[in-house]
């Protein structure tokens, strides 16, 4: 089936988020993957106004299993722990995009008619290991033989992407620093964020070099955390007060190794996933009111601007420097603080992005609440671009999408 043939059809039922919650992200030596997931699950139940465990048909959990804990059957391990006894649970692993794909699987289960209410979520514990062990577990999401075993770190891979991008388009490194400053400003307003402090452009520019041209301020932290959302059919969703329609879903895979790709300045899987999600939702990038994008490193946010059509190729630096993506700009990006400030517990990240989308569209984002947003997008990437998944969310009373003046990303 062609990608376009997967687009929205009147015969395919609508799907909704009816509850969403997460734990704090950070370093929690007294917590386990089970206790963190319980916190996220209970927050999702509370946001939904209550969920009867007997009504949950299925569950999908995203996790990489950092540190080797419960590599087999982590899904049943956490769902049984929260009281979902006997609920079928599947574990999804797609590196950093694990729970983004878990959400996609939940949407597919409901749209197919096989389930009416599905729990999708993710969890990761990353801070209870040595630095060397953490680097190993991060590295397994890269190409094994020619990247990880050759000594390349994740920051090294993204540094290659950053160097290529800054050189090809003559973009100052300061553009990445502006992204970091924006992320920290937003994260400082998020009570769940790992790094709740602000920084300046000078701080980011003068920070310790991790992998040239990336400084410490251009890199996300390793975090512990969990997130969970409830995906419901249209009929079931009517019994919940707050609901957000999932209008578009797109996913794509690509070569796992950066060295295998034609370009270091784009993530083709992101573009393909975004195009599919836009088509299914019947919108263009200019119809969005906000976006949560995968900014494991600040260069990744710049590439996402272009891959997702927020601007033309080579213009992401200007977009960042202009303030357009600030919380008070025309297209706020990463109001949660993003991976950079909110944190990046690998398996929880994609579901955590959906939590932010749900909060923004139901008016529950607190100090970082946007003014009357109607549509938002989440973008979750695995590895350095071996997989990507994009979701489009829409408020139930959203005005019809109109023609857009926004630029679409080019090849």
GROMACS .gro file of C-alpha atoms in nm:
model
  411
    1UNK     CA    1   0.000   0.000   0.000
    2UNK     CA    2   0.135   0.344  -0.088
    3UNK     CA    3   0.196   0.599   0.186
    4UNK     CA    4  -0.077   0.823   0.046
    5UNK     CA    5  -0.324   0.536   0.054
    6UNK     CA    6  -0.284   0.521   0.431
    7UNK     CA    7  -0.425   0.872   0.470
    8UNK     CA    8  -0.747   0.964   0.647
    9UNK     CA    9  -1.066   0.804   0.525
   10UNK     CA   10  -1.423   0.861   0.637
   11UNK     CA   11  -1.445   0.486   0.699
   12UNK     CA   12  -1.159   0.495   0.953
   13UNK     CA   13  -1.281   0.586   1.304
   14UNK     CA   14  -1.149   0.885   1.493
   15UNK     CA   15  -0.917   0.831   1.786
   16UNK     CA   16  -0.870   1.046   2.095
   17UNK     CA   17  -0.639   1.106   2.388
   18UNK     CA   18  -0.855   1.112   2.700
   19UNK     CA   19  -0.588   1.124   2.967
   20UNK     CA   20  -0.214   1.185   2.993
   21UNK     CA   21   0.039   1.200   3.272
   22UNK     CA   22   0.405   1.163   3.356
   23UNK     CA   23   0.644   1.134   3.643
   24UNK     CA   24   0.906   1.395   3.713
   25UNK     CA   25   1.213   1.353   3.493
   26UNK     CA   26   1.551   1.354   3.665
   27UNK     CA   27   1.779   1.136   3.877
   28UNK     CA   28   1.588   0.928   4.132
   29UNK     CA   29   1.804   0.671   4.311
   30UNK     CA   30   1.512   0.563   4.531
   31UNK     CA   31   1.278   0.491   4.237
   32UNK     CA   32   1.245   0.186   4.012
   33UNK     CA   33   1.104   0.151   3.662
   34UNK     CA   34   0.788   0.010   3.822
   35UNK     CA   35   0.740   0.297   4.068
   36UNK     CA   36   0.810   0.561   3.803
   37UNK     CA   37   0.555   0.406   3.570
   38UNK     CA   38   0.300   0.389   3.850
   39UNK     CA   39   0.342   0.763   3.902
   40UNK     CA   40   0.284   0.832   3.533
   41UNK     CA   41  -0.010   0.592   3.514
   42UNK     CA   42  -0.183   0.742   3.817
   43UNK     CA   43  -0.131   1.092   3.678
   44UNK     CA   44  -0.290   0.983   3.347
   45UNK     CA   45  -0.584   0.827   3.532
   46UNK     CA   46  -0.631   1.145   3.734
   47UNK     CA   47  -0.620   1.366   3.424
   48UNK     CA   48  -0.889   1.149   3.267
   49UNK     CA   49  -1.113   1.194   3.571
   50UNK     CA   50  -1.077   0.825   3.653
   51UNK     CA   51  -1.031   0.510   3.445
   52UNK     CA   52  -1.171   0.171   3.537
   53UNK     CA   53  -0.887  -0.081   3.491
   54UNK     CA   54  -1.142  -0.326   3.357
   55UNK     CA   55  -1.212  -0.093   3.065
   56UNK     CA   56  -0.852  -0.100   2.939
   57UNK     CA   57  -0.835  -0.345   2.650
   58UNK     CA   58  -0.465  -0.337   2.580
   59UNK     CA   59  -0.136  -0.169   2.674
   60UNK     CA   60   0.179  -0.085   2.479
   61UNK     CA   61   0.503   0.005   2.657
   62UNK     CA   62   0.807   0.170   2.504
   63UNK     CA   63   1.145   0.107   2.664
   64UNK     CA   64   1.502   0.041   2.561
   65UNK     CA   65   1.583  -0.141   2.885
   66UNK     CA   66   1.889   0.068   2.971
   67UNK     CA   67   2.120  -0.113   3.210
   68UNK     CA   68   1.973  -0.452   3.124
   69UNK     CA   69   1.690  -0.439   3.378
   70UNK     CA   70   1.391  -0.655   3.284
   71UNK     CA   71   1.484  -0.688   2.917
   72UNK     CA   72   1.218  -0.955   2.874
   73UNK     CA   73   0.852  -0.879   2.952
   74UNK     CA   74   0.890  -0.524   3.091
   75UNK     CA   75   0.538  -0.449   2.969
   76UNK     CA   76   0.357  -0.702   3.186
   77UNK     CA   77   0.596  -0.617   3.471
   78UNK     CA   78   0.471  -0.258   3.488
   79UNK     CA   79   0.108  -0.310   3.390
   80UNK     CA   80   0.061  -0.579   3.654
   81UNK     CA   81   0.228  -0.347   3.904
   82UNK     CA   82  -0.029  -0.071   3.841
   83UNK     CA   83  -0.323  -0.310   3.865
   84UNK     CA   84  -0.399  -0.387   3.500
   85UNK     CA   85  -0.427  -0.757   3.574
   86UNK     CA   86  -0.457  -0.975   3.266
   87UNK     CA   87  -0.443  -0.685   3.018
   88UNK     CA   88  -0.249  -0.779   2.706
   89UNK     CA   89   0.071  -0.574   2.699
   90UNK     CA   90   0.332  -0.546   2.424
   91UNK     CA   91   0.679  -0.396   2.456
   92UNK     CA   92   0.798  -0.168   2.172
   93UNK     CA   93   1.166  -0.085   2.122
   94UNK     CA   94   1.267   0.170   1.863
   95UNK     CA   95   1.548   0.335   2.057
   96UNK     CA   96   1.460   0.692   2.161
   97UNK     CA   97   1.135   0.669   1.959
   98UNK     CA   98   1.009   0.369   2.157
   99UNK     CA   99   0.703   0.524   2.321
  100UNK     CA  100   0.626   0.739   2.018
  101UNK     CA  101   0.584   0.410   1.835
  102UNK     CA  102   0.394   0.268   2.134
  103UNK     CA  103   0.145   0.551   2.088
  104UNK     CA  104   0.124   0.473   1.716
  105UNK     CA  105   0.051   0.107   1.796
  106UNK     CA  106  -0.223   0.215   2.035
  107UNK     CA  107  -0.379   0.435   1.768
  108UNK     CA  108  -0.366   0.147   1.520
  109UNK     CA  109  -0.531  -0.089   1.768
  110UNK     CA  110  -0.821   0.149   1.822
  111UNK     CA  111  -0.859   0.244   1.456
  112UNK     CA  112  -0.866  -0.123   1.358
  113UNK     CA  113  -1.155  -0.185   1.594
  114UNK     CA  114  -0.963  -0.442   1.799
  115UNK     CA  115  -0.965  -0.218   2.108
  116UNK     CA  116  -1.164   0.075   2.246
  117UNK     CA  117  -0.928   0.195   2.519
  118UNK     CA  118  -0.551   0.144   2.510
  119UNK     CA  119  -0.278   0.255   2.748
  120UNK     CA  120   0.039   0.370   2.574
  121UNK     CA  121   0.348   0.475   2.761
  122UNK     CA  122   0.715   0.439   2.828
  123UNK     CA  123   0.971   0.424   3.104
  124UNK     CA  124   1.347   0.434   3.148
  125UNK     CA  125   1.596   0.441   3.436
  126UNK     CA  126   1.930   0.579   3.318
  127UNK     CA  127   2.109   0.745   3.609
  128UNK     CA  128   2.206   0.445   3.822
  129UNK     CA  129   2.507   0.347   3.609
  130UNK     CA  130   2.856   0.473   3.550
  131UNK     CA  131   2.921   0.724   3.274
  132UNK     CA  132   3.088   0.456   3.066
  133UNK     CA  133   2.795   0.218   3.101
  134UNK     CA  134   2.550   0.495   3.010
  135UNK     CA  135   2.751   0.575   2.697
  136UNK     CA  136   2.730   0.209   2.601
  137UNK     CA  137   2.353   0.194   2.634
  138UNK     CA  138   2.310   0.517   2.443
  139UNK     CA  139   2.541   0.389   2.174
  140UNK     CA  140   2.345   0.072   2.106
  141UNK     CA  141   2.094   0.283   1.914
  142UNK     CA  142   2.361   0.370   1.661
  143UNK     CA  143   2.503   0.141   1.396
  144UNK     CA  144   2.682  -0.128   1.591
  145UNK     CA  145   2.980  -0.241   1.383
  146UNK     CA  146   3.095   0.084   1.222
  147UNK     CA  147   2.985   0.343   1.477
  148UNK     CA  148   2.950   0.211   1.832
  149UNK     CA  149   3.224  -0.054   1.823
  150UNK     CA  150   3.453   0.192   1.648
  151UNK     CA  151   3.422   0.422   1.948
  152UNK     CA  152   3.174   0.678   1.819
  153UNK     CA  153   2.948   0.827   2.086
  154UNK     CA  154   2.600   0.966   2.029
  155UNK     CA  155   2.725   1.317   2.091
  156UNK     CA  156   2.998   1.247   1.834
  157UNK     CA  157   2.743   1.144   1.572
  158UNK     CA  158   2.531   1.456   1.627
  159UNK     CA  159   2.845   1.670   1.633
  160UNK     CA  160   2.917   1.546   1.280
  161UNK     CA  161   2.565   1.649   1.180
  162UNK     CA  162   2.608   1.988   1.345
  163UNK     CA  163   2.945   2.052   1.183
  164UNK     CA  164   2.811   1.959   0.839
  165UNK     CA  165   2.501   2.174   0.879
  166UNK     CA  166   2.677   2.485   1.011
  167UNK     CA  167   2.932   2.464   0.730
  168UNK     CA  168   2.691   2.384   0.446
  169UNK     CA  169   2.452   2.669   0.525
  170UNK     CA  170   2.698   2.912   0.688
  171UNK     CA  171   2.497   2.914   1.012
  172UNK     CA  172   2.658   3.047   1.331
  173UNK     CA  173   2.683   2.810   1.627
  174UNK     CA  174   2.493   3.078   1.817
  175UNK     CA  175   2.174   2.950   1.651
  176UNK     CA  176   2.208   2.624   1.846
  177UNK     CA  177   2.272   2.822   2.162
  178UNK     CA  178   1.951   3.019   2.109
  179UNK     CA  179   1.767   2.686   2.088
  180UNK     CA  180   1.921   2.580   2.420
  181UNK     CA  181   1.831   2.911   2.587
  182UNK     CA  182   1.470   2.880   2.468
  183UNK     CA  183   1.445   2.520   2.589
  184UNK     CA  184   1.575   2.606   2.935
  185UNK     CA  185   1.344   2.908   2.963
  186UNK     CA  186   1.047   2.680   2.895
  187UNK     CA  187   1.173   2.395   3.111
  188UNK     CA  188   1.219   2.630   3.406
  189UNK     CA  189   0.838   2.666   3.403
  190UNK     CA  190   0.777   2.290   3.390
  191UNK     CA  191   0.753   2.127   3.735
  192UNK     CA  192   0.835   1.787   3.579
  193UNK     CA  193   1.156   1.899   3.404
  194UNK     CA  194   1.497   1.753   3.485
  195UNK     CA  195   1.697   2.076   3.434
  196UNK     CA  196   1.483   2.356   3.574
  197UNK     CA  197   1.723   2.644   3.530
  198UNK     CA  198   1.768   2.917   3.275
  199UNK     CA  199   2.083   2.995   3.083
  200UNK     CA  200   2.216   3.264   2.852
  201UNK     CA  201   2.361   3.248   2.505
  202UNK     CA  202   2.702   3.324   2.658
  203UNK     CA  203   2.658   3.029   2.894
  204UNK     CA  204   2.584   2.798   2.604
  205UNK     CA  205   2.863   2.931   2.384
  206UNK     CA  206   3.127   2.910   2.657
  207UNK     CA  207   3.018   2.574   2.796
  208UNK     CA  208   3.247   2.273   2.811
  209UNK     CA  209   3.293   2.124   2.466
  210UNK     CA  210   3.145   1.773   2.458
  211UNK     CA  211   3.205   1.703   2.089
  212UNK     CA  212   3.297   2.002   1.876
  213UNK     CA  213   3.093   2.209   1.791
  214UNK     CA  214   2.853   2.089   2.064
  215UNK     CA  215   2.897   2.226   2.414
  216UNK     CA  216   2.736   2.082   2.725
  217UNK     CA  217   2.444   2.323   2.681
  218UNK     CA  218   2.368   2.177   2.338
  219UNK     CA  219   2.321   1.825   2.482
  220UNK     CA  220   2.024   1.679   2.668
  221UNK     CA  221   2.070   1.502   3.002
  222UNK     CA  222   2.024   1.132   3.068
  223UNK     CA  223   1.713   1.100   3.281
  224UNK     CA  224   1.490   0.865   3.474
  225UNK     CA  225   1.119   0.895   3.409
  226UNK     CA  226   0.793   0.758   3.276
  227UNK     CA  227   0.492   0.881   3.079
  228UNK     CA  228   0.152   0.736   2.995
  229UNK     CA  229  -0.152   0.827   2.785
  230UNK     CA  230  -0.494   0.674   2.724
  231UNK     CA  231  -0.606   0.632   2.362
  232UNK     CA  232  -0.980   0.588   2.311
  233UNK     CA  233  -1.229   0.529   2.034
  234UNK     CA  234  -1.473   0.810   1.954
  235UNK     CA  235  -1.757   0.631   2.130
  236UNK     CA  236  -1.559   0.573   2.449
  237UNK     CA  237  -1.408   0.923   2.440
  238UNK     CA  238  -1.752   1.081   2.473
  239UNK     CA  239  -1.764   0.970   2.837
  240UNK     CA  240  -1.454   1.176   2.921
  241UNK     CA  241  -1.455   1.550   2.983
  242UNK     CA  242  -1.117   1.633   2.828
  243UNK     CA  243  -1.032   1.476   2.495
  244UNK     CA  244  -0.793   1.556   2.214
  245UNK     CA  245  -0.830   1.408   1.868
  246UNK     CA  246  -0.530   1.237   1.709
  247UNK     CA  247  -0.581   1.339   1.348
  248UNK     CA  248  -0.252   1.238   1.191
  249UNK     CA  249   0.008   0.968   1.240
  250UNK     CA  250   0.321   0.918   1.032
  251UNK     CA  251   0.620   0.691   1.076
  252UNK     CA  252   0.927   0.601   0.875
  253UNK     CA  253   1.253   0.411   0.901
  254UNK     CA  254   1.591   0.481   0.745
  255UNK     CA  255   1.951   0.359   0.756
  256UNK     CA  256   2.064   0.323   1.116
  257UNK     CA  257   2.419   0.445   1.057
  258UNK     CA  258   2.477   0.812   0.986
  259UNK     CA  259   2.765   0.722   0.754
  260UNK     CA  260   2.522   0.522   0.539
  261UNK     CA  261   2.309   0.823   0.445
  262UNK     CA  262   2.340   1.061   0.153
  263UNK     CA  263   2.327   1.371   0.371
  264UNK     CA  264   2.428   1.465   0.724
  265UNK     CA  265   2.208   1.777   0.722
  266UNK     CA  266   1.866   1.615   0.714
  267UNK     CA  267   1.683   1.325   0.876
  268UNK     CA  268   1.485   1.170   0.589
  269UNK     CA  269   1.274   0.957   0.824
  270UNK     CA  270   1.150   1.275   0.995
  271UNK     CA  271   1.043   1.430   0.667
  272UNK     CA  272   0.867   1.114   0.550
  273UNK     CA  273   0.688   1.070   0.884
  274UNK     CA  274   0.587   1.436   0.891
  275UNK     CA  275   0.455   1.431   0.536
  276UNK     CA  276   0.245   1.123   0.612
  277UNK     CA  277   0.105   1.275   0.932
  278UNK     CA  278   0.017   1.604   0.760
  279UNK     CA  279  -0.159   1.420   0.479
  280UNK     CA  280  -0.359   1.205   0.716
  281UNK     CA  281  -0.458   1.508   0.925
  282UNK     CA  282  -0.539   1.715   0.617
  283UNK     CA  283  -0.320   2.003   0.727
  284UNK     CA  284   0.004   2.180   0.638
  285UNK     CA  285   0.283   2.293   0.873
  286UNK     CA  286   0.138   2.643   0.879
  287UNK     CA  287  -0.177   2.513   1.050
  288UNK     CA  288   0.015   2.414   1.363
  289UNK     CA  289   0.002   2.621   1.682
  290UNK     CA  290   0.291   2.444   1.854
  291UNK     CA  291   0.525   2.147   1.822
  292UNK     CA  292   0.725   1.918   2.048
  293UNK     CA  293   1.028   1.802   1.850
  294UNK     CA  294   1.308   1.560   1.930
  295UNK     CA  295   1.596   1.782   2.043
  296UNK     CA  296   1.837   1.533   2.198
  297UNK     CA  297   2.099   1.781   2.079
  298UNK     CA  298   2.021   2.137   1.977
  299UNK     CA  299   2.124   2.066   1.619
  300UNK     CA  300   1.846   1.806   1.606
  301UNK     CA  301   1.587   2.079   1.668
  302UNK     CA  302   1.726   2.288   1.383
  303UNK     CA  303   1.711   1.990   1.147
  304UNK     CA  304   1.355   1.916   1.262
  305UNK     CA  305   1.245   2.270   1.166
  306UNK     CA  306   1.339   2.193   0.807
  307UNK     CA  307   1.242   1.826   0.790
  308UNK     CA  308   0.895   1.906   0.926
  309UNK     CA  309   0.842   2.198   0.691
  310UNK     CA  310   0.857   2.486   0.938
  311UNK     CA  311   1.102   2.660   0.705
  312UNK     CA  312   1.304   2.601   0.390
  313UNK     CA  313   1.639   2.419   0.382
  314UNK     CA  314   1.916   2.625   0.534
  315UNK     CA  315   1.677   2.865   0.712
  316UNK     CA  316   1.649   2.692   1.050
  317UNK     CA  317   1.919   2.910   1.203
  318UNK     CA  318   1.734   3.225   1.104
  319UNK     CA  319   1.410   3.078   1.240
  320UNK     CA  320   1.571   3.010   1.578
  321UNK     CA  321   1.740   3.349   1.596
  322UNK     CA  322   1.418   3.531   1.500
  323UNK     CA  323   1.227   3.414   1.808
  324UNK     CA  324   0.956   3.250   1.596
  325UNK     CA  325   0.984   2.926   1.793
  326UNK     CA  326   0.991   3.091   2.137
  327UNK     CA  327   0.692   3.037   2.365
  328UNK     CA  328   0.554   3.377   2.262
  329UNK     CA  329   0.646   3.332   1.894
  330UNK     CA  330   0.433   3.238   1.596
  331UNK     CA  331   0.518   2.868   1.626
  332UNK     CA  332   0.630   2.775   1.979
  333UNK     CA  333   0.852   2.467   1.980
  334UNK     CA  334   0.919   2.254   2.288
  335UNK     CA  335   0.705   2.442   2.538
  336UNK     CA  336   0.779   2.157   2.779
  337UNK     CA  337   1.151   2.235   2.769
  338UNK     CA  338   1.211   1.958   2.519
  339UNK     CA  339   1.459   1.679   2.571
  340UNK     CA  340   1.721   1.947   2.635
  341UNK     CA  341   1.565   2.076   2.958
  342UNK     CA  342   1.268   1.853   3.039
  343UNK     CA  343   1.494   1.551   3.004
  344UNK     CA  344   1.530   1.237   2.796
  345UNK     CA  345   1.441   0.908   2.966
  346UNK     CA  346   1.468   0.722   2.636
  347UNK     CA  347   1.164   0.497   2.656
  348UNK     CA  348   0.938   0.768   2.799
  349UNK     CA  349   1.023   1.056   2.567
  350UNK     CA  350   0.767   1.008   2.289
  351UNK     CA  351   0.477   0.953   2.528
  352UNK     CA  352   0.600   1.249   2.732
  353UNK     CA  353   0.572   1.470   2.423
  354UNK     CA  354   0.209   1.357   2.386
  355UNK     CA  355   0.149   1.449   2.751
  356UNK     CA  356   0.258   1.806   2.674
  357UNK     CA  357   0.035   1.818   2.366
  358UNK     CA  358  -0.262   1.699   2.573
  359UNK     CA  359  -0.195   1.959   2.841
  360UNK     CA  360  -0.160   2.245   2.593
  361UNK     CA  361  -0.479   2.152   2.408
  362UNK     CA  362  -0.684   2.109   2.727
  363UNK     CA  363  -0.552   2.419   2.901
  364UNK     CA  364  -0.349   2.235   3.163
  365UNK     CA  365   0.006   2.350   3.091
  366UNK     CA  366   0.033   2.594   3.379
  367UNK     CA  367   0.286   2.876   3.346
  368UNK     CA  368   0.378   2.770   2.994
  369UNK     CA  369   0.018   2.752   2.868
  370UNK     CA  370  -0.024   2.894   2.518
  371UNK     CA  371  -0.309   3.123   2.420
  372UNK     CA  372  -0.590   2.913   2.270
  373UNK     CA  373  -0.387   2.652   2.076
  374UNK     CA  374  -0.592   2.432   1.843
  375UNK     CA  375  -0.340   2.200   1.680
  376UNK     CA  376  -0.003   2.061   1.776
  377UNK     CA  377   0.254   1.811   1.659
  378UNK     CA  378   0.495   1.571   1.829
  379UNK     CA  379   0.809   1.439   1.662
  380UNK     CA  380   1.006   1.150   1.811
  381UNK     CA  381   1.330   1.014   1.660
  382UNK     CA  382   1.513   0.687   1.722
  383UNK     CA  383   1.892   0.694   1.720
  384UNK     CA  384   2.035   0.950   1.482
  385UNK     CA  385   1.740   0.904   1.247
  386UNK     CA  386   1.696   0.531   1.193
  387UNK     CA  387   1.330   0.574   1.287
  388UNK     CA  388   1.091   0.863   1.333
  389UNK     CA  389   0.726   0.899   1.427
  390UNK     CA  390   0.504   1.207   1.409
  391UNK     CA  391   0.159   1.266   1.557
  392UNK     CA  392  -0.081   1.554   1.494
  393UNK     CA  393  -0.324   1.645   1.772
  394UNK     CA  394  -0.631   1.865   1.745
  395UNK     CA  395  -0.872   2.016   1.993
  396UNK     CA  396  -1.223   1.882   1.944
  397UNK     CA  397  -1.363   2.228   1.872
  398UNK     CA  398  -1.074   2.333   1.646
  399UNK     CA  399  -1.157   2.550   1.349
  400UNK     CA  400  -1.111   2.382   1.009
  401UNK     CA  401  -0.755   2.391   0.882
  402UNK     CA  402  -0.715   2.670   0.629
  403UNK     CA  403  -0.468   2.745   0.357
  404UNK     CA  404  -0.120   2.797   0.495
  405UNK     CA  405   0.139   3.061   0.425
  406UNK     CA  406   0.403   2.859   0.607
  407UNK     CA  407   0.701   2.733   0.409
  408UNK     CA  408   0.731   2.364   0.343
  409UNK     CA  409   1.066   2.196   0.385
  410UNK     CA  410   1.254   2.127   0.065
  411UNK     CA  411   1.479   1.846  -0.034
   0.00000   0.00000   0.00000
